[in-house]
């Protein structure tokens, strides 16, 4: 049986760049899976995906021309249906055999075997292995059908179809040729109105020959590079661009480097077939515009790579990834410089125009911008953020006089008032990604000082996992207020995230609050900030405190598990809904240390048992009368608790959670002895209540750091 490597290529018009790599990977993956399922490829087969702006291809090793025959057993029907009382075949059985291509003579070969509660008839046969032409056709159809196409195009076929000019197919882009080679042999398959061959087209302008002819599957990439001037591999093309960017930056000198942007690099890789990096520049006068504006317009609109100096400051030079390599590149360089100049001029114009009005003068305009039909305008939202931020600021100044008292509160109010005003500027209207950033620049221009300017710039932070927190306390308060307002408002009107849909980024906002309360070392509790924020909405929403608190703790739980904590550890700590989220990591460390102790499992199990007993008991106040202690085991437990509990409490209040839990480990033996020798639910009421009180005080002592019952296996 001949085994060769297989090459499949679809040559199409320019594919959507942001989807190219995903399309290439999906195409090759499904092809391999389908060939394996049909026995045409083996477990040793390796697929290499290729994806360029005008082609999707896959190279698969160890593909056979004919799949091996295989034994197949088919269940036909229950014996009671297929055979009559004399054991003769019923008409139903004969009809079933005819349907699968067997005659009456096959009845004698049928097997009887148990099938659930009854017996069934089974037919053994040999399925002939698929030929490569058959199997590849099925695999190719499946691969095309399963492509994650962002938007399908419908176009008409001009040949090899029933009605030329009328028959249509649907695909991501019109396809022009199909290559299918098994070794050096063309596999006769069809797709999208195309018949497979061994030729394709190379680079639009720089191909050495047209068409490009492949002698065999294994020389696909080399032939396409040599004759077609195309680097077919997405990965190799990306690496080549990265290398050229680095070399070009080194050529400029002075320690400059191209901006690092993986998404931009991926997109440019999907736009060119044979990259050629060129050095361009623009007039230095544009550097007076905030560099974020210039960088964004070069990246988003032109797909250029700005050059930064060693300190991260934008230079007047940038890099272009061209798809052609002329001997004289001056025309290409000049053309790109001419194209970028109007973009930069627009940015400069917007910046100059915006600074003619102060941020404060734009506040009134927020009242004309609808935020949500149930929550009012951006102006109304701003007033709610101010109220929430003011409450948080008041709280902080009471606990930290170093913040500056009234000056701090005034800075917070100013930042909260002006935080959204840059939404009305021309620059943010053109580049929404710059909201907050431009507000910071305009605040400095208005003479509002760094604290307020940084707060306006940072109030969207943290915007994603790993993003920086606001740089100062003013920014932290405004960012907290902004996220709380969004969460409370959306939860209050029942606009909750569902599945993978979260249009208002509520999950991200919740994680942002978690990070700020956990990492910023502020004396704020989650319940406190939510409680003081709710009144800002008046009667416009239904109080969502319970649902929102649960939502935030759920986000925190997921985040902690991603950081490597076990589900049991996280559940044990969050079961207590700790007020100060900055304590959570310390509690988790203590729980992990406690779980490693030999006494931990026994105490966790006992804690779970105590919890179950107290759930069934009536209201227990935790009071213990020493006079009513009768059994030696309960006296011993009480005596140990009198010695251990105060020490553990002192350690807990000092924040030494690990020491507190380790101290409680000494309770293991007296607790075990108590449950072995004492009947908690005694018939005598005063004894029962006293023992329940003892367990209540024990339960309180053991569960200050975490709910230890969650650690019980």
XYZ file of C-alpha atoms in Angstrom:
713
model
C 0.000 0.000 0.000
C 1.626 3.250 -1.181
C 2.204 5.896 1.456
C 3.129 9.440 0.463
C 2.735 12.922 1.821
C -0.327 14.928 0.824
C -0.629 18.595 -0.162
C -3.903 20.504 -0.456
C -4.100 24.177 -1.455
C -7.036 26.477 -2.083
C -6.003 29.598 -3.999
C -8.447 32.451 -3.397
C -8.803 36.201 -3.465
C -7.489 38.216 -0.500
C -8.674 36.661 2.754
C -9.772 38.732 5.793
C -6.482 39.429 7.580
C -7.709 39.248 11.171
C -9.148 35.777 10.550
C -6.375 34.358 8.366
C -4.372 32.384 10.931
C -7.525 30.897 12.459
C -8.776 29.899 8.990
C -5.474 28.241 8.113
C -5.289 26.282 11.359
C -8.919 25.141 11.125
C -8.553 24.060 7.477
C -5.511 21.862 8.162
C -6.832 20.467 11.456
C -10.155 19.269 10.024
C -8.438 17.746 6.980
C -6.168 15.658 9.199
C -9.000 14.613 11.533
C -11.172 13.469 8.628
C -8.381 11.532 6.942
C -7.539 9.803 10.224
C -11.200 8.924 10.794
C -11.276 7.179 7.406
C -8.015 5.299 7.958
C -6.151 7.261 5.284
C -3.831 9.006 7.768
C -2.210 7.436 10.810
C -1.396 8.509 14.359
C 2.106 9.359 13.110
C 0.765 11.751 10.478
C 1.819 15.371 10.988
C 0.007 18.329 9.503
C 1.722 21.595 8.602
C -0.656 24.507 8.003
C 0.019 27.229 5.449
C -1.876 30.501 5.233
C -1.048 33.541 3.142
C -3.273 36.423 2.022
C -4.408 34.439 -1.036
C -4.174 30.789 -0.039
C -5.041 28.153 2.546
C -2.984 24.973 2.416
C -2.036 21.909 4.419
C 0.791 19.374 4.118
C 0.029 16.003 5.754
C 2.554 13.202 6.144
C 1.998 9.410 5.918
C -1.174 9.327 3.860
C -2.104 6.045 2.130
C -3.729 5.720 -1.297
C -6.230 3.140 -0.038
C -7.503 2.643 3.494
C -7.381 -0.879 4.893
C -10.540 -2.987 4.985
C -12.081 -3.262 8.418
C -14.509 -5.566 10.147
C -17.912 -4.046 10.874
C -20.643 -5.428 13.103
C -24.134 -4.055 12.572
C -27.016 -4.461 14.950
C -30.109 -5.394 12.964
C -33.087 -5.902 15.308
C -34.249 -7.853 18.372
C -34.384 -11.627 17.894
C -38.101 -11.594 18.706
C -38.690 -9.284 15.715
C -36.266 -10.904 13.258
C -37.100 -14.593 13.798
C -40.462 -16.292 14.141
C -41.299 -19.077 16.617
C -39.679 -21.658 14.330
C -36.485 -19.681 13.946
C -37.200 -18.602 10.403
C -36.486 -15.050 9.225
C -39.395 -12.647 9.293
C -40.137 -10.303 6.355
C -38.776 -7.441 8.467
C -35.394 -9.183 8.784
C -35.202 -10.029 5.079
C -36.007 -6.411 4.199
C -33.306 -5.154 6.559
C -30.737 -7.550 5.036
C -31.666 -6.385 1.562
C -31.184 -2.761 2.643
C -27.587 -3.442 3.712
C -26.800 -5.447 0.568
C -27.155 -9.001 1.895
C -29.483 -11.782 0.805
C -31.460 -14.503 2.628
C -28.350 -16.687 2.716
C -26.864 -14.300 5.292
C -29.435 -15.391 7.900
C -27.324 -18.411 8.832
C -24.324 -16.112 9.501
C -26.153 -13.806 11.898
C -25.010 -13.728 15.519
C -27.208 -13.536 18.573
C -25.961 -11.515 21.517
C -27.452 -9.812 24.598
C -28.536 -6.227 24.041
C -29.852 -4.732 27.252
C -32.661 -6.855 28.577
C -33.290 -8.611 25.269
C -31.320 -10.507 22.631
C -30.494 -8.960 19.255
C -29.266 -10.096 15.852
C -25.911 -8.812 14.595
C -24.445 -9.001 11.082
C -20.665 -9.175 10.582
C -19.249 -7.804 7.348
C -16.105 -6.294 5.928
C -16.139 -2.607 4.986
C -13.819 -1.862 2.123
C -11.411 0.928 2.868
C -11.982 4.248 1.139
C -9.726 5.292 -1.697
C -7.819 8.533 -1.230
C -9.938 10.231 -3.891
C -13.130 9.318 -2.021
C -11.785 10.045 1.436
C -10.093 13.309 0.520
C -13.230 14.547 -1.193
C -15.183 13.963 2.013
C -12.424 15.507 4.141
C -12.151 18.555 1.877
C -15.902 19.142 1.886
C -15.914 18.881 5.686
C -12.916 21.218 6.090
C -14.552 23.881 3.924
C -17.890 23.519 5.707
C -16.299 23.891 9.152
C -14.120 26.921 8.417
C -14.735 29.676 11.006
C -15.651 32.181 8.296
C -16.460 35.660 9.706
C -18.733 36.519 6.783
C -19.627 34.300 3.817
C -19.583 35.592 0.220
C -21.820 34.265 -2.536
C -20.452 34.369 -6.092
C -21.200 32.833 -9.480
C -19.168 30.185 -11.306
C -18.148 30.675 -14.904
C -17.228 27.067 -15.800
C -17.435 23.440 -14.630
C -20.972 23.964 -13.355
C -24.554 23.325 -14.383
C -25.368 26.918 -15.316
C -22.233 28.987 -16.070
C -22.712 32.537 -14.857
C -25.715 31.522 -12.766
C -24.658 28.647 -10.531
C -23.313 30.071 -7.279
C -21.245 28.893 -4.336
C -20.603 30.362 -0.905
C -17.150 30.812 0.573
C -15.117 33.370 2.474
C -13.688 34.748 -0.811
C -13.939 33.644 -4.473
C -11.666 30.622 -5.078
C -9.656 30.308 -8.311
C -7.675 27.069 -8.142
C -7.261 23.848 -6.179
C -4.123 21.770 -5.714
C -4.246 18.173 -4.460
C -1.036 16.137 -4.649
C -0.346 12.715 -3.152
C 3.374 12.518 -3.642
C 3.619 13.616 -7.275
C 0.159 12.324 -8.255
C -2.817 14.643 -8.620
C -5.797 13.444 -6.566
C -9.020 13.966 -8.598
C -11.106 15.934 -6.112
C -13.357 18.956 -6.582
C -14.371 21.899 -4.428
C -16.128 25.226 -4.965
C -16.513 24.489 -8.682
C -12.787 23.764 -9.057
C -11.038 20.575 -10.175
C -7.745 19.731 -8.503
C -4.478 20.110 -10.369
C -0.840 20.844 -9.568
C -0.624 24.571 -10.377
C -1.283 27.795 -8.533
C -0.513 31.487 -8.794
C 2.367 33.166 -6.999
C 2.946 36.790 -5.992
C 0.851 39.255 -8.009
C 3.892 41.231 -9.162
C 7.048 39.321 -8.320
C 6.384 35.675 -9.227
C 9.166 34.283 -11.442
C 6.778 32.122 -13.457
C 3.003 31.932 -13.893
C 1.466 29.572 -13.136
C 3.618 27.986 -10.435
C 3.854 24.211 -11.012
C 4.438 21.743 -8.159
C 6.313 18.544 -8.945
C 5.314 16.902 -5.661
C 3.755 17.595 -2.289
C 6.998 17.878 -0.351
C 8.397 20.811 -2.344
C 5.328 23.017 -1.961
C 6.819 25.722 0.257
C 10.197 25.764 -1.494
C 8.676 25.914 -4.994
C 6.236 28.650 -3.988
C 9.075 30.686 -2.463
C 11.417 30.210 -5.431
C 9.008 30.445 -8.365
C 6.113 32.313 -6.808
C 7.925 34.752 -4.472
C 5.557 33.784 -1.645
C 6.369 32.671 1.906
C 3.443 30.291 2.392
C 3.836 29.632 6.128
C 2.141 32.168 8.393
C 4.587 31.353 11.201
C 7.680 31.758 8.990
C 6.369 34.971 7.463
C 5.651 36.403 10.906
C 9.137 35.499 12.134
C 10.663 37.068 9.009
C 8.772 40.335 9.601
C 9.862 40.416 13.251
C 13.481 39.855 12.203
C 13.307 42.591 9.560
C 11.699 45.037 12.003
C 14.525 44.476 14.454
C 17.152 44.864 11.726
C 15.585 48.073 10.407
C 15.449 49.580 13.913
C 19.108 48.701 14.373
C 19.863 50.404 11.055
C 18.220 53.613 12.304
C 20.404 53.394 15.431
C 20.249 55.409 18.607
C 18.643 52.603 20.574
C 15.284 52.886 18.850
C 12.938 49.913 18.629
C 9.669 49.127 16.890
C 6.584 49.195 19.053
C 5.641 45.752 20.326
C 2.126 44.789 19.268
C 1.388 41.099 18.665
C -2.043 41.784 17.142
C -0.581 44.292 14.666
C 2.193 41.862 13.746
C -0.377 39.125 13.114
C -2.496 41.416 10.969
C 0.429 42.621 8.857
C 1.587 39.014 8.428
C -1.835 38.298 6.956
C -1.578 41.237 4.530
C 1.697 40.445 2.770
C 2.977 37.395 0.890
C 6.660 38.367 0.805
C 7.435 41.068 3.391
C 9.910 43.856 2.869
C 10.397 46.291 5.790
C 11.192 49.901 4.843
C 12.159 52.916 6.954
C 9.982 56.032 6.608
C 9.617 59.314 8.468
C 7.287 62.247 9.044
C 7.806 65.889 9.986
C 9.004 66.407 13.556
C 6.392 69.103 14.149
C 3.769 66.359 14.577
C 5.575 65.150 17.697
C 3.900 68.021 19.560
C 0.714 65.944 19.426
C 0.366 63.355 22.230
C 2.200 60.271 21.069
C -0.748 58.005 21.852
C -2.708 59.755 19.080
C 0.060 59.396 16.515
C 0.784 55.790 17.440
C -2.875 54.830 17.253
C -3.481 56.394 13.852
C -0.322 54.803 12.409
C -1.197 51.378 13.799
C -4.963 51.324 13.303
C -5.293 53.106 9.967
C -1.988 52.453 8.190
C -0.669 49.253 9.838
C 2.703 50.926 10.403
C 5.157 50.182 13.202
C 6.118 53.406 15.036
C 9.683 53.634 16.317
C 10.281 54.498 19.974
C 13.532 55.675 21.508
C 15.210 53.971 24.451
C 12.987 55.851 26.920
C 9.783 54.828 25.116
C 9.218 58.218 23.478
C 7.905 58.320 19.913
C 10.384 59.318 17.195
C 9.593 60.864 13.815
C 10.457 57.615 12.018
C 8.350 54.505 11.455
C 8.544 51.154 9.675
C 6.381 49.943 6.806
C 5.963 46.283 5.835
C 5.679 46.376 2.072
C 4.485 43.496 -0.129
C 6.916 44.354 -2.928
C 10.714 44.569 -3.095
C 11.714 46.948 -5.915
C 15.346 47.734 -6.602
C 14.593 51.362 -5.829
C 12.197 51.591 -2.886
C 12.094 55.405 -2.814
C 8.690 55.528 -4.516
C 7.224 53.081 -1.982
C 8.728 55.017 0.928
C 7.563 58.361 -0.470
C 4.067 57.039 -1.068
C 3.689 55.809 2.506
C 5.015 59.089 3.873
C 2.475 61.012 1.792
C -0.333 58.752 2.983
C 0.433 59.108 6.696
C 0.865 62.896 6.623
C -2.872 63.777 6.349
C -3.645 61.362 9.173
C -1.131 63.047 11.451
C -2.351 66.469 10.333
C -5.892 65.465 11.315
C -4.673 64.371 14.745
C -2.864 67.695 15.194
C -5.952 69.625 14.118
C -8.185 67.719 16.557
C -5.696 68.280 19.371
C -5.433 72.005 18.690
C -9.194 72.448 18.375
C -9.990 70.469 21.527
C -7.693 72.626 23.652
C -9.695 75.726 22.753
C -12.407 74.567 25.191
C -11.828 73.540 28.784
C -13.038 70.226 30.119
C -15.239 72.065 32.602
C -17.048 73.828 29.744
C -17.988 70.431 28.305
C -19.736 69.143 31.447
C -23.105 70.573 30.420
C -22.894 68.689 27.119
C -22.839 65.341 28.928
C -26.506 65.903 29.766
C -27.305 65.572 26.042
C -25.552 62.219 25.614
C -27.735 59.184 26.371
C -25.987 56.583 28.503
C -28.837 54.063 28.862
C -32.557 54.472 28.335
C -33.258 53.264 31.888
C -30.320 55.009 33.557
C -30.402 58.395 31.877
C -27.650 60.503 30.328
C -23.915 60.668 30.810
C -24.570 63.807 32.839
C -26.777 61.910 35.275
C -24.246 59.123 35.393
C -21.499 61.626 36.197
C -23.493 62.893 39.184
C -23.861 59.323 40.487
C -20.123 58.693 40.093
C -19.431 61.955 41.959
C -21.693 60.908 44.820
C -20.111 57.448 45.082
C -16.569 58.804 44.804
C -17.306 61.466 47.402
C -18.539 58.846 49.869
C -15.429 56.698 49.357
C -13.165 59.737 49.703
C -14.849 60.751 52.969
C -14.378 57.229 54.313
C -10.683 57.169 53.382
C -9.898 60.574 54.865
C -11.393 59.474 58.189
C -8.969 56.553 58.376
C -5.938 58.192 56.747
C -5.245 61.829 57.569
C -2.164 61.756 55.338
C -4.420 61.892 52.263
C -4.980 65.601 52.781
C -8.536 65.881 54.034
C -10.682 68.429 52.188
C -8.092 68.948 49.443
C -8.191 65.244 48.643
C -12.004 65.174 48.657
C -12.092 68.208 46.330
C -9.591 66.596 43.921
C -11.711 63.441 43.815
C -14.857 65.456 43.090
C -13.151 67.427 40.293
C -11.787 64.278 38.664
C -15.166 62.508 38.907
C -16.934 65.542 37.412
C -14.574 65.804 34.435
C -13.709 62.124 33.851
C -16.157 61.642 30.953
C -15.909 65.073 29.345
C -13.275 63.988 26.823
C -15.983 61.828 25.196
C -17.193 65.105 23.663
C -13.822 66.009 22.136
C -12.987 65.655 18.446
C -9.984 63.458 19.169
C -11.935 60.875 21.156
C -14.734 61.065 18.605
C -12.209 59.989 15.973
C -10.309 57.565 18.216
C -12.564 56.179 20.993
C -9.632 54.101 22.251
C -8.087 57.328 23.575
C -10.868 58.132 26.055
C -9.354 58.924 29.422
C -5.898 59.393 27.911
C -6.917 62.584 26.129
C -8.802 63.735 29.217
C -5.511 63.579 31.094
C -3.736 65.738 28.495
C -6.541 68.300 28.386
C -6.718 68.438 32.201
C -3.027 69.347 32.363
C -3.590 71.986 29.689
C -6.409 73.402 31.848
C -3.993 73.625 34.804
C -5.790 71.080 36.974
C -2.643 69.457 38.337
C -1.166 65.987 38.053
C -3.393 64.310 40.645
C -6.587 65.189 38.796
C -5.065 64.671 35.329
C -3.739 61.219 36.233
C -7.065 60.318 37.843
C -8.985 61.224 34.678
C -6.518 59.260 32.565
C -6.526 56.239 34.880
C -10.184 55.967 35.856
C -10.781 53.197 33.284
C -8.004 51.096 34.826
C -7.538 48.225 35.257
C -8.973 47.613 31.787
C -7.851 43.990 31.459
C -6.085 41.238 33.371
C -2.587 42.352 34.279
C -3.256 46.021 33.537
C -1.817 48.655 35.861
C -3.883 50.096 38.697
C -4.544 53.859 38.919
C -1.344 55.687 39.863
C -2.701 57.742 42.756
C -5.415 57.591 45.410
C -7.596 60.132 43.589
C -7.596 57.949 40.493
C -8.245 54.840 42.563
C -11.345 56.372 44.164
C -12.752 57.605 40.842
C -12.027 54.270 39.139
C -13.774 52.408 41.960
C -16.754 54.748 41.771
C -16.985 54.474 37.986
C -16.982 50.652 38.033
C -19.371 50.481 40.975
C -21.811 52.810 39.216
C -21.787 50.622 36.106
C -22.262 47.394 38.061
C -24.953 48.722 40.381
C -26.838 50.366 37.540
C -26.840 47.309 35.287
C -27.645 44.880 38.097
C -30.296 47.272 39.393
C -32.196 47.202 36.078
C -31.605 43.474 35.553
C -29.200 43.910 32.643
C -26.897 41.006 33.579
C -24.244 39.185 31.552
C -25.377 35.882 30.053
C -23.128 33.121 28.702
C -20.424 34.722 26.591
C -22.354 37.997 26.166
C -21.276 40.867 28.376
C -21.763 44.099 26.385
C -21.111 46.384 29.357
C -18.011 44.398 30.457
C -19.487 43.734 33.900
C -17.181 40.769 34.522
C -14.166 42.946 33.751
C -15.473 45.722 36.020
C -15.982 43.233 38.857
C -12.423 41.953 38.500
C -11.202 45.550 38.418
C -12.901 46.244 41.766
C -11.431 43.036 43.180
C -7.940 44.056 42.125
C -8.215 47.586 43.464
C -9.540 46.446 46.833
C -7.030 43.576 46.990
C -3.811 45.056 45.626
C -4.018 48.780 46.338
C -3.744 48.376 50.139
C -6.763 50.518 50.966
C -8.807 50.231 54.141
C -12.046 49.612 52.288
C -14.326 46.594 52.582
C -16.345 45.298 49.651
C -19.639 45.376 51.538
C -18.948 48.929 52.725
C -18.273 50.413 49.283
C -21.341 48.723 47.787
C -23.593 49.825 50.661
C -22.528 53.451 50.491
C -22.834 53.487 46.659
C -26.449 52.265 46.403
C -28.093 55.535 47.619
C -26.602 57.405 44.643
C -29.308 55.831 42.440
C -32.238 56.859 44.614
C -35.394 54.984 43.603
C -34.318 54.434 39.983
C -33.128 50.847 40.549
C -33.978 47.811 42.619
C -31.333 47.308 45.309
C -28.947 44.745 43.758
C -26.545 44.444 46.717
C -27.001 40.712 47.340
C -26.752 39.678 43.682
C -23.849 42.018 42.955
C -21.867 40.894 46.010
C -22.293 37.253 44.991
C -21.236 38.141 41.422
C -18.041 39.852 42.587
C -17.120 36.988 44.910
C -17.708 34.579 42.033
C -15.309 36.589 39.833
C -12.800 36.601 42.694
C -13.160 32.837 43.084
C -12.404 32.231 39.422
C -9.421 34.584 39.516
C -7.935 32.839 42.561
C -8.286 29.407 40.972
C -6.483 30.725 37.887
C -3.665 31.815 40.212
C -3.183 28.207 41.332
C -5.254 27.917 44.509
C -7.380 24.791 44.821
C -11.163 24.933 44.730
C -11.289 23.745 48.370
C -8.897 26.448 49.560
C -10.804 29.181 47.727
C -14.183 27.930 48.930
C -12.955 27.770 52.537
C -11.862 31.415 52.530
C -14.665 32.940 50.445
C -17.379 31.055 52.353
C -16.915 33.704 55.079
C -17.291 36.573 52.544
C -14.292 38.444 53.994
C -14.834 42.184 54.074
C -11.277 43.207 53.257
C -10.266 41.596 49.998
C -6.637 42.478 50.701
C -6.781 39.813 53.432
C -7.827 37.028 51.071
C -4.345 36.063 49.888
C -3.079 35.947 53.506
C -6.005 33.748 54.496
C -5.350 31.424 51.564
C -1.706 31.092 52.572
C -2.797 30.208 56.107
C -5.342 27.658 54.864
C -2.742 26.001 52.636
C -0.320 25.759 55.578
C -3.068 24.379 57.818
C -4.096 21.774 55.226
C -0.537 20.429 55.252
C -0.726 19.666 59.004
C -1.474 16.047 60.040
C -4.355 17.280 62.216
C -6.111 19.174 59.401
C -8.353 16.457 57.969
C -9.626 15.320 61.370
C -10.380 18.906 62.429
C -12.020 19.706 59.078
C -14.263 16.643 59.406
C -15.102 17.554 63.008
C -15.865 21.121 61.953
C -18.246 19.842 59.296
C -19.932 17.614 61.875
C -20.269 20.513 64.320
C -21.809 22.664 61.587
C -24.409 19.993 60.823
C -25.294 19.646 64.526
C -25.721 23.393 64.966
C -27.887 23.663 61.849
C -30.387 21.249 63.381
C -30.279 22.876 66.818
C -32.393 25.818 67.863
C -30.785 29.211 68.413
C -27.510 28.603 70.282
C -25.753 31.541 71.939
C -22.369 29.943 72.566
C -22.642 30.328 76.352
C -21.016 27.532 78.395
C -21.684 26.872 82.092
C -18.711 25.151 83.671
C -20.999 23.687 86.366
C -22.965 21.718 83.750
C -19.864 20.067 82.269
C -20.122 16.436 83.455
C -18.167 14.144 81.142
C -14.339 14.143 81.343
C -14.069 14.679 77.574
C -16.180 17.834 77.564
C -14.304 19.192 80.572
C -11.003 18.510 78.811
C -12.200 20.202 75.611
C -13.421 23.226 77.540
C -10.101 23.495 79.397
C -8.057 23.344 76.172
C -10.305 25.928 74.539
C -9.866 28.287 77.505
C -6.142 28.106 76.872
C -6.041 27.912 73.048
C -8.923 30.139 71.864
C -7.648 33.466 73.322
C -4.204 32.925 71.805
C -5.687 32.073 68.391
C -7.941 35.138 68.655
C -4.984 37.416 69.435
C -3.029 36.022 66.484
C -6.058 36.457 64.216
C -6.528 40.098 65.244
C -2.836 40.722 64.603
C -3.286 39.399 61.051
C -1.120 36.316 61.640
C -3.650 33.902 60.167
C -1.179 31.068 59.676
C -0.173 31.062 63.350
C -3.827 31.287 64.395
C -4.783 28.145 62.477
C -1.700 26.258 63.636
C -2.595 27.108 67.224
C -6.055 25.605 66.692
C -4.469 22.342 65.508
C -3.923 21.487 69.191
C -7.695 20.938 69.478
C -7.643 17.742 67.458
C -7.277 15.212 70.304
C -9.781 16.811 72.721
C -12.292 17.252 69.873
C -11.942 13.597 68.831
C -12.314 12.519 72.454
C -15.395 14.730 72.852
C -17.232 13.107 69.957
C -16.166 9.626 71.124
C -17.315 10.069 74.726
C -20.047 12.725 74.866
C -23.698 12.606 73.730
C -24.336 16.146 72.483
C -28.111 15.884 72.179
C -28.676 14.685 75.718
C -32.246 14.216 76.902
C -31.718 16.705 79.756
C -32.366 20.145 78.217
C -29.764 22.134 80.189
C -27.016 19.599 79.389
C -27.937 19.593 75.695
C -27.945 23.387 75.430
C -24.646 23.627 77.321
C -22.955 21.124 75.013
C -24.363 22.883 71.956
C -23.005 26.142 73.381
C -19.593 24.515 73.768
C -19.701 23.419 70.128
C -20.880 26.880 69.083
C -17.913 28.581 70.768
C -15.599 25.956 69.252
C -17.113 26.530 65.797
C -16.624 30.295 66.087
C -13.012 29.899 67.180
C -12.161 27.491 64.361
C -13.778 29.474 61.528
C -12.450 32.995 61.920
C -9.846 32.640 59.144
C -11.805 30.267 56.892
C -14.600 27.719 56.902
C -12.461 24.677 57.658
C -15.305 22.266 56.885
C -14.671 22.989 53.184
C -11.332 21.174 53.523
C -12.990 17.900 54.548
C -12.399 15.274 51.861
